[in-house]
Amino acid sequence: MPDTVIELPRKTRELQNHHMDSTVWNDFPFRDDDVIIATYAKSGTTWTQQIVGQLVFKGDPDVEVHAISPWLDLRVMPPDTGALLEAQTHRRIIKTHLPVDALKMSPKAKYIYIGRDGRDVVWSFHHHHANANALWYQLLNETPGLVGPPIGPPDPDVRRYFLTWLERDGYPIWSYWDNISTWWAIRDLPNVKLTHFANLKADLEGEMRAIAEFLEIDIPEGRWPAILEHCSFEWMKAHAGKVAPLGGAIFDGGGETFINKGVNGRWRDVLTEGDNRLYEQTAVEKLGPECAHWLATGQGL
Ligand code: A3P
């Protein structure tokens, strides 16, 4: 890490809902080399956890990333999550879905933020929500400490689900635009790296080499083939129990349901021209043209 002093934005609010409790970060004992992986949701979080896990463990196929890399602000994490992280002797990899203004950050930790077009995110989350099992609802709605309304079952019509998400700023989860815009605003900090789902799809090796460089991890050339294989869609789907949250226990069909299709654009045959115009106009209004372009394409950073 360079010796430059990094001025981080100050946390200005808490974010608490059926999934999240941002207060957990307030007294978090950071280590200097912590890696934090952040996304809105359904944007390649697990993929990036696997990528960083494979870089840290130099391609070890037995690493169960879901077990070592907790979503710290998920309010229903086991109570011993802090102890688990404290006991880890390897470089720690921690997941968050918080926007920057609700996240206590460390100038020493490194942050990787992954963007994905909101339409792909909603298509992915609709599948996630529609396959959530009774344990998912029980954990989110019945664990003491719930702030705000519980989460109910999804609208089975994916187009309507999307339009409601757009109209109600992220409903039934959290604001998409706040998440994207706050991370975009800090994209030039030296300990922050923005990445995009579309770019991981287009050039996994190039993106992974850039992530390794950002994290200052040296990988012997001979390890790359195994590392890349373990981050491919096919490998992750075949080993979904090692990578999906809770090993997939909260989904009908298990982890393989969670690692679903791994492609973008599934909304193209469903949304109308008007729906797309509304989404694209809202993106520009909320984010500005430069960020909206990056979010839609992965280009222009
Ligand atoms: P789909 O539901 O569109 O298939 P998150 O981990 O943030 O919840 O993101 C989940 C999405 O990432 C799912 O998208 C999942 O299939 C996709 N994904 C996970 N691993 C992947 C990989 N190796 N290649 C491509 N997509 C992957």
GROMACS .gro file of C-alpha atoms and ligand atoms in nm:
model
  328
    1MET     CA    1   0.000   0.000   0.000
    2PRO     CA    2   0.147   0.344  -0.086
    3ASP     CA    3   0.208   0.585   0.202
    4THR     CA    4  -0.035   0.845   0.065
    5VAL     CA    5  -0.305   0.948   0.308
    6ILE     CA    6  -0.641   0.832   0.179
    7GLU     CA    7  -0.934   1.060   0.259
    8LEU     CA    8  -1.237   0.834   0.280
    9PRO     CA    9  -1.593   0.962   0.276
   10ARG     CA   10  -1.749   0.976   0.621
   11LYS     CA   11  -2.033   0.739   0.701
   12THR     CA   12  -2.349   0.948   0.741
   13ARG     CA   13  -2.628   0.699   0.806
   14GLU     CA   14  -2.721   0.346   0.901
   15LEU     CA   15  -2.905   0.112   0.664
   16GLN     CA   16  -3.120  -0.154   0.825
   17ASN     CA   17  -3.384  -0.374   0.663
   18HIS     CA   18  -3.488  -0.740   0.641
   19HIS     CA   19  -3.141  -0.828   0.507
   20MET     CA   20  -2.902  -0.566   0.636
   21ASP     CA   21  -2.757  -0.413   0.947
   22SER     CA   22  -2.490  -0.157   0.865
   23THR     CA   23  -2.403  -0.100   1.235
   24VAL     CA   24  -2.194  -0.417   1.236
   25TRP     CA   25  -1.911  -0.228   1.062
   26ASN     CA   26  -1.894   0.055   1.317
   27ASP     CA   27  -1.644  -0.111   1.549
   28PHE     CA   28  -1.511  -0.366   1.305
   29PRO     CA   29  -1.143  -0.443   1.377
   30PHE     CA   30  -0.996  -0.404   1.028
   31ARG     CA   31  -0.662  -0.547   0.928
   32ASP     CA   32  -0.442  -0.358   0.687
   33ASP     CA   33  -0.472  -0.612   0.408
   34ASP     CA   34  -0.846  -0.684   0.428
   35VAL     CA   35  -1.024  -0.718   0.094
   36ILE     CA   36  -1.382  -0.597   0.083
   37ILE     CA   37  -1.604  -0.702  -0.207
   38ALA     CA   38  -1.902  -0.476  -0.260
   39THR     CA   39  -2.199  -0.478  -0.497
   40TYR     CA   40  -2.564  -0.373  -0.499
   41ALA     CA   41  -2.659  -0.747  -0.517
   42LYS     CA   42  -2.678  -1.006  -0.796
   43SER     CA   43  -2.388  -0.840  -0.973
   44GLY     CA   44  -2.116  -1.100  -0.949
   45THR     CA   45  -2.042  -1.078  -0.576
   46THR     CA   46  -1.994  -1.453  -0.533
   47TRP     CA   47  -1.795  -1.472  -0.855
   48THR     CA   48  -1.559  -1.201  -0.729
   49GLN     CA   49  -1.532  -1.367  -0.386
   50GLN     CA   50  -1.429  -1.684  -0.569
   51ILE     CA   51  -1.181  -1.488  -0.784
   52VAL     CA   52  -1.017  -1.326  -0.483
   53GLY     CA   53  -1.030  -1.654  -0.289
   54GLN     CA   54  -0.853  -1.832  -0.573
   55LEU     CA   55  -0.590  -1.556  -0.593
   56VAL     CA   56  -0.529  -1.561  -0.219
   57PHE     CA   57  -0.513  -1.943  -0.204
   58LYS     CA   58  -0.326  -1.973  -0.538
   59GLY     CA   59  -0.585  -2.195  -0.704
   60ASP     CA   60  -0.660  -2.440  -0.421
   61PRO     CA   61  -0.978  -2.618  -0.541
   62ASP     CA   62  -1.083  -2.712  -0.187
   63VAL     CA   63  -1.132  -2.361  -0.056
   64GLU     CA   64  -1.500  -2.312   0.034
   65VAL     CA   65  -1.535  -1.945  -0.025
   66HIS     CA   66  -1.887  -1.922   0.118
   67ALA     CA   67  -1.752  -2.049   0.451
   68ILE     CA   68  -1.454  -1.814   0.476
   69SER     CA   69  -1.594  -1.495   0.321
   70PRO     CA   70  -1.896  -1.368   0.515
   71TRP     CA   71  -2.149  -1.107   0.412
   72LEU     CA   72  -2.076  -0.903   0.723
   73ASP     CA   73  -2.379  -0.672   0.707
   74LEU     CA   74  -2.628  -0.953   0.654
   75ARG     CA   75  -2.815  -0.920   0.982
   76VAL     CA   76  -2.870  -1.294   1.019
   77MET     CA   77  -2.506  -1.399   1.001
   78PRO     CA   78  -2.415  -1.649   1.275
   79PRO     CA   79  -2.315  -1.471   1.599
   80ASP     CA   80  -1.964  -1.617   1.579
   81THR     CA   81  -1.884  -1.442   1.248
   82GLY     CA   82  -1.660  -1.187   1.423
   83ALA     CA   83  -1.469  -1.469   1.593
   84LEU     CA   84  -1.437  -1.655   1.262
   85LEU     CA   85  -1.279  -1.349   1.100
   86GLU     CA   86  -1.058  -1.284   1.402
   87ALA     CA   87  -0.927  -1.641   1.387
   88GLN     CA   88  -0.841  -1.628   1.017
   89THR     CA   89  -0.469  -1.617   0.952
   90HIS     CA   90  -0.500  -1.578   0.573
   91ARG     CA   91  -0.591  -1.256   0.396
   92ARG     CA   92  -0.954  -1.188   0.477
   93ILE     CA   93  -1.224  -1.148   0.211
   94ILE     CA   94  -1.543  -0.980   0.330
   95LYS     CA   95  -1.863  -0.908   0.139
   96THR     CA   96  -2.092  -0.607   0.170
   97HIS     CA   97  -2.397  -0.478  -0.014
   98LEU     CA   98  -2.393  -0.135   0.149
   99PRO     CA   99  -2.373   0.199  -0.027
  100VAL     CA  100  -2.067   0.402   0.070
  101ASP     CA  101  -2.257   0.652   0.287
  102ALA     CA  102  -2.374   0.369   0.516
  103LEU     CA  103  -2.040   0.188   0.531
  104LYS     CA  104  -1.761   0.244   0.779
  105MET     CA  105  -1.448   0.207   0.567
  106SER     CA  106  -1.079   0.167   0.638
  107PRO     CA  107  -0.808   0.353   0.445
  108LYS     CA  108  -0.591   0.040   0.469
  109ALA     CA  109  -0.840  -0.214   0.336
  110LYS     CA  110  -0.889  -0.261  -0.040
  111TYR     CA  111  -1.233  -0.239  -0.193
  112ILE     CA  112  -1.351  -0.405  -0.515
  113TYR     CA  113  -1.691  -0.288  -0.639
  114ILE     CA  114  -1.870  -0.473  -0.920
  115GLY     CA  115  -2.136  -0.307  -1.133
  116ARG     CA  116  -2.404  -0.477  -1.343
  117ASP     CA  117  -2.687  -0.333  -1.552
  118GLY     CA  118  -2.998  -0.296  -1.336
  119ARG     CA  119  -3.207  -0.502  -1.575
  120ASP     CA  120  -2.969  -0.798  -1.544
  121VAL     CA  121  -2.962  -0.750  -1.169
  122VAL     CA  122  -3.341  -0.766  -1.144
  123TRP     CA  123  -3.363  -1.070  -1.369
  124SER     CA  124  -3.108  -1.240  -1.148
  125PHE     CA  125  -3.276  -1.133  -0.824
  126HIS     CA  126  -3.620  -1.240  -0.944
  127HIS     CA  127  -3.486  -1.590  -0.997
  128HIS     CA  128  -3.313  -1.577  -0.656
  129HIS     CA  129  -3.631  -1.454  -0.482
  130ALA     CA  130  -3.856  -1.701  -0.665
  131ASN     CA  131  -3.638  -1.992  -0.556
  132ALA     CA  132  -3.586  -1.882  -0.198
  133ASN     CA  133  -3.710  -2.152   0.038
  134ALA     CA  134  -3.889  -2.141   0.376
  135LEU     CA  135  -3.555  -2.111   0.560
  136TRP     CA  136  -3.474  -1.788   0.367
  137TYR     CA  137  -3.805  -1.626   0.470
  138GLN     CA  138  -3.771  -1.752   0.825
  139LEU     CA  139  -3.418  -1.615   0.864
  140LEU     CA  140  -3.499  -1.275   0.715
  141ASN     CA  141  -3.839  -1.218   0.868
  142GLU     CA  142  -3.827  -1.398   1.200
  143THR     CA  143  -3.476  -1.330   1.327
  144PRO     CA  144  -3.513  -1.075   1.609
  145GLY     CA  145  -3.405  -0.720   1.527
  146LEU     CA  146  -3.598  -0.679   1.202
  147VAL     CA  147  -3.616  -0.310   1.107
  148GLY     CA  148  -3.890  -0.218   0.859
  149PRO     CA  149  -4.136  -0.450   0.688
  150PRO     CA  150  -4.070  -0.821   0.628
  151ILE     CA  151  -4.003  -0.942   0.274
  152GLY     CA  152  -4.291  -1.126   0.106
  153PRO     CA  153  -4.301  -1.356  -0.195
  154PRO     CA  154  -4.213  -1.211  -0.536
  155ASP     CA  155  -4.456  -1.102  -0.802
  156PRO     CA  156  -4.438  -1.399  -1.040
  157ASP     CA  157  -4.445  -1.167  -1.343
  158VAL     CA  158  -4.082  -1.062  -1.394
  159ARG     CA  159  -4.168  -0.754  -1.602
  160ARG     CA  160  -4.401  -0.622  -1.334
  161TYR     CA  161  -4.141  -0.709  -1.070
  162PHE     CA  162  -3.886  -0.503  -1.264
  163LEU     CA  163  -4.119  -0.203  -1.312
  164THR     CA  164  -4.202  -0.199  -0.941
  165TRP     CA  165  -3.829  -0.217  -0.856
  166LEU     CA  166  -3.768   0.079  -1.084
  167GLU     CA  167  -4.062   0.284  -0.960
  168ARG     CA  168  -3.996   0.212  -0.592
  169ASP     CA  169  -3.618   0.252  -0.604
  170GLY     CA  170  -3.505  -0.103  -0.547
  171TYR     CA  171  -3.817  -0.255  -0.387
  172PRO     CA  172  -3.832  -0.520  -0.239
  173ILE     CA  173  -3.465  -0.473  -0.149
  174TRP     CA  174  -3.265  -0.148  -0.130
  175SER     CA  175  -3.189   0.152  -0.350
  176TYR     CA  176  -2.991   0.065  -0.659
  177TRP     CA  177  -2.909   0.421  -0.757
  178ASP     CA  178  -2.770   0.512  -0.412
  179ASN     CA  179  -2.549   0.207  -0.421
  180ILE     CA  180  -2.407   0.267  -0.767
  181SER     CA  181  -2.369   0.645  -0.736
  182THR     CA  182  -2.188   0.640  -0.401
  183TRP     CA  183  -1.932   0.383  -0.518
  184TRP     CA  184  -1.888   0.562  -0.851
  185ALA     CA  185  -1.812   0.882  -0.659
  186ILE     CA  186  -1.508   0.722  -0.491
  187ARG     CA  187  -1.382   0.530  -0.795
  188ASP     CA  188  -1.054   0.721  -0.809
  189LEU     CA  189  -0.941   0.642  -0.454
  190PRO     CA  190  -0.625   0.429  -0.466
  191ASN     CA  191  -0.776   0.158  -0.245
  192VAL     CA  192  -1.094   0.127  -0.455
  193LYS     CA  193  -1.131  -0.064  -0.782
  194LEU     CA  194  -1.445  -0.070  -0.990
  195THR     CA  195  -1.506  -0.377  -1.206
  196HIS     CA  196  -1.804  -0.475  -1.422
  197PHE     CA  197  -1.988  -0.804  -1.469
  198ALA     CA  198  -1.980  -0.759  -1.848
  199ASN     CA  199  -1.602  -0.720  -1.840
  200LEU     CA  200  -1.557  -1.031  -1.628
  201LYS     CA  201  -1.764  -1.215  -1.889
  202ALA     CA  202  -1.570  -1.068  -2.182
  203ASP     CA  203  -1.216  -1.111  -2.050
  204LEU     CA  204  -1.198  -1.307  -1.727
  205GLU     CA  205  -0.822  -1.354  -1.740
  206GLY     CA  206  -0.747  -0.987  -1.811
  207GLU     CA  207  -0.981  -0.872  -1.533
  208MET     CA  208  -0.840  -1.126  -1.289
  209ARG     CA  209  -0.484  -1.021  -1.362
  210ALA     CA  210  -0.586  -0.660  -1.300
  211ILE     CA  211  -0.747  -0.762  -0.969
  212ALA     CA  212  -0.431  -0.952  -0.867
  213GLU     CA  213  -0.224  -0.642  -0.942
  214PHE     CA  214  -0.461  -0.418  -0.744
  215LEU     CA  215  -0.438  -0.655  -0.447
  216GLU     CA  216  -0.060  -0.687  -0.492
  217ILE     CA  217  -0.081  -1.067  -0.509
  218ASP     CA  218   0.195  -1.238  -0.709
  219ILE     CA  219   0.075  -1.549  -0.885
  220PRO     CA  220   0.334  -1.793  -1.025
  221GLU     CA  221   0.253  -1.825  -1.399
  222GLY     CA  222   0.199  -2.200  -1.365
  223ARG     CA  223  -0.093  -2.148  -1.122
  224TRP     CA  224  -0.302  -1.936  -1.358
  225PRO     CA  225  -0.469  -2.219  -1.556
  226ALA     CA  226  -0.610  -2.377  -1.237
  227ILE     CA  227  -0.712  -2.042  -1.090
  228LEU     CA  228  -0.895  -1.946  -1.410
  229GLU     CA  229  -1.066  -2.281  -1.435
  230HIS     CA  230  -1.198  -2.252  -1.078
  231CYS     CA  231  -1.351  -1.913  -1.159
  232SER     CA  232  -1.528  -2.026  -1.476
  233PHE     CA  233  -1.906  -2.048  -1.478
  234GLU     CA  234  -1.898  -2.421  -1.549
  235TRP     CA  235  -1.664  -2.500  -1.258
  236MET     CA  236  -1.855  -2.280  -1.015
  237LYS     CA  237  -2.190  -2.430  -1.116
  238ALA     CA  238  -2.050  -2.782  -1.078
  239HIS     CA  239  -1.910  -2.694  -0.733
  240ALA     CA  240  -2.190  -2.462  -0.625
  241GLY     CA  241  -2.196  -2.605  -0.272
  242LYS     CA  242  -1.847  -2.463  -0.215
  243VAL     CA  243  -1.925  -2.113  -0.338
  244ALA     CA  244  -2.296  -2.022  -0.304
  245PRO     CA  245  -2.411  -1.844   0.016
  246LEU     CA  246  -2.476  -2.093   0.296
  247GLY     CA  247  -2.373  -2.359   0.047
  248GLY     CA  248  -2.709  -2.304  -0.122
  249ALA     CA  249  -2.919  -2.417   0.178
  250ILE     CA  250  -3.159  -2.124   0.139
  251PHE     CA  251  -3.267  -2.203  -0.219
  252ASP     CA  252  -3.489  -2.463  -0.378
  253GLY     CA  253  -3.241  -2.662  -0.585
  254GLY     CA  254  -2.943  -2.558  -0.367
  255GLY     CA  255  -2.633  -2.374  -0.485
  256GLU     CA  256  -2.685  -2.468  -0.849
  257THR     CA  257  -2.998  -2.255  -0.847
  258PHE     CA  258  -2.796  -1.962  -0.717
  259ILE     CA  259  -2.527  -1.998  -0.987
  260ASN     CA  260  -2.801  -1.972  -1.245
  261LYS     CA  261  -2.729  -1.873  -1.605
  262GLY     CA  262  -2.441  -1.626  -1.576
  263VAL     CA  263  -2.546  -1.431  -1.886
  264ASN     CA  264  -2.668  -1.077  -1.946
  265GLY     CA  265  -2.959  -0.949  -2.154
  266ARG     CA  266  -3.228  -1.200  -2.058
  267TRP     CA  267  -3.469  -0.905  -2.029
  268ARG     CA  268  -3.438  -0.810  -2.397
  269ASP     CA  269  -3.732  -1.021  -2.511
  270VAL     CA  270  -3.955  -0.915  -2.223
  271LEU     CA  271  -3.917  -0.542  -2.162
  272THR     CA  272  -4.081  -0.305  -2.410
  273GLU     CA  273  -3.906  -0.016  -2.581
  274GLY     CA  274  -4.087   0.214  -2.340
  275ASP     CA  275  -3.969   0.015  -2.036
  276ASN     CA  276  -3.610   0.035  -2.157
  277ARG     CA  277  -3.639   0.407  -2.224
  278LEU     CA  278  -3.773   0.465  -1.875
  279TYR     CA  279  -3.489   0.262  -1.720
  280GLU     CA  280  -3.222   0.434  -1.930
  281GLN     CA  281  -3.359   0.784  -1.864
  282THR     CA  282  -3.377   0.713  -1.492
  283ALA     CA  283  -3.017   0.588  -1.496
  284VAL     CA  284  -2.893   0.910  -1.656
  285GLU     CA  285  -3.101   1.125  -1.419
  286LYS     CA  286  -2.978   0.944  -1.108
  287LEU     CA  287  -2.617   0.880  -1.208
  288GLY     CA  288  -2.521   1.122  -1.483
  289PRO     CA  289  -2.436   1.013  -1.839
  290GLU     CA  290  -2.082   0.892  -1.772
  291CYS     CA  291  -2.172   0.656  -1.489
  292ALA     CA  292  -2.491   0.540  -1.666
  293HIS     CA  293  -2.280   0.449  -1.970
  294TRP     CA  294  -2.031   0.254  -1.758
  295LEU     CA  295  -2.313   0.072  -1.582
  296ALA     CA  296  -2.480  -0.031  -1.908
  297THR     CA  297  -2.161  -0.137  -2.086
  298GLY     CA  298  -1.865  -0.169  -1.851
  299GLN     CA  299  -1.688   0.086  -2.073
  300GLY     CA  300  -1.553   0.432  -2.016
  301LEU     CA  301  -1.400   0.409  -1.671
  302A3P     P1  302  -2.764  -1.490  -1.298
  302A3P     O1  303  -2.871  -1.502  -1.194
  302A3P     O2  304  -2.792  -1.383  -1.400
  302A3P     O3  305  -2.727  -1.621  -1.359
  302A3P     P2  306  -2.429  -1.241  -0.680
  302A3P     O4  307  -2.323  -1.335  -0.638
  302A3P     O5  308  -2.389  -1.096  -0.672
  302A3P     O6  309  -2.559  -1.269  -0.613
  302A3P     O7  310  -2.452  -1.264  -0.837
  302A3P     C1  311  -2.512  -1.382  -0.884
  302A3P     C2  312  -2.502  -1.384  -1.035
  302A3P     O8  313  -2.365  -1.408  -1.075
  302A3P     C3  314  -2.587  -1.494  -1.097
  302A3P     O9  315  -2.632  -1.441  -1.223
  302A3P     C4  316  -2.481  -1.603  -1.119
  302A3P    O10  317  -2.517  -1.699  -1.216
  302A3P     C5  318  -2.363  -1.518  -1.167
  302A3P     N1  319  -2.234  -1.588  -1.160
  302A3P     C6  320  -2.176  -1.646  -1.052
  302A3P     N2  321  -2.059  -1.702  -1.086
  302A3P     C7  322  -2.042  -1.679  -1.219
  302A3P     C8  323  -1.941  -1.713  -1.316
  302A3P     N3  324  -1.832  -1.781  -1.281
  302A3P     N4  325  -1.959  -1.672  -1.443
  302A3P     C9  326  -2.069  -1.600  -1.480
  302A3P     N5  327  -2.169  -1.566  -1.393
  302A3P    C10  328  -2.154  -1.605  -1.265
   0.00000   0.00000   0.00000
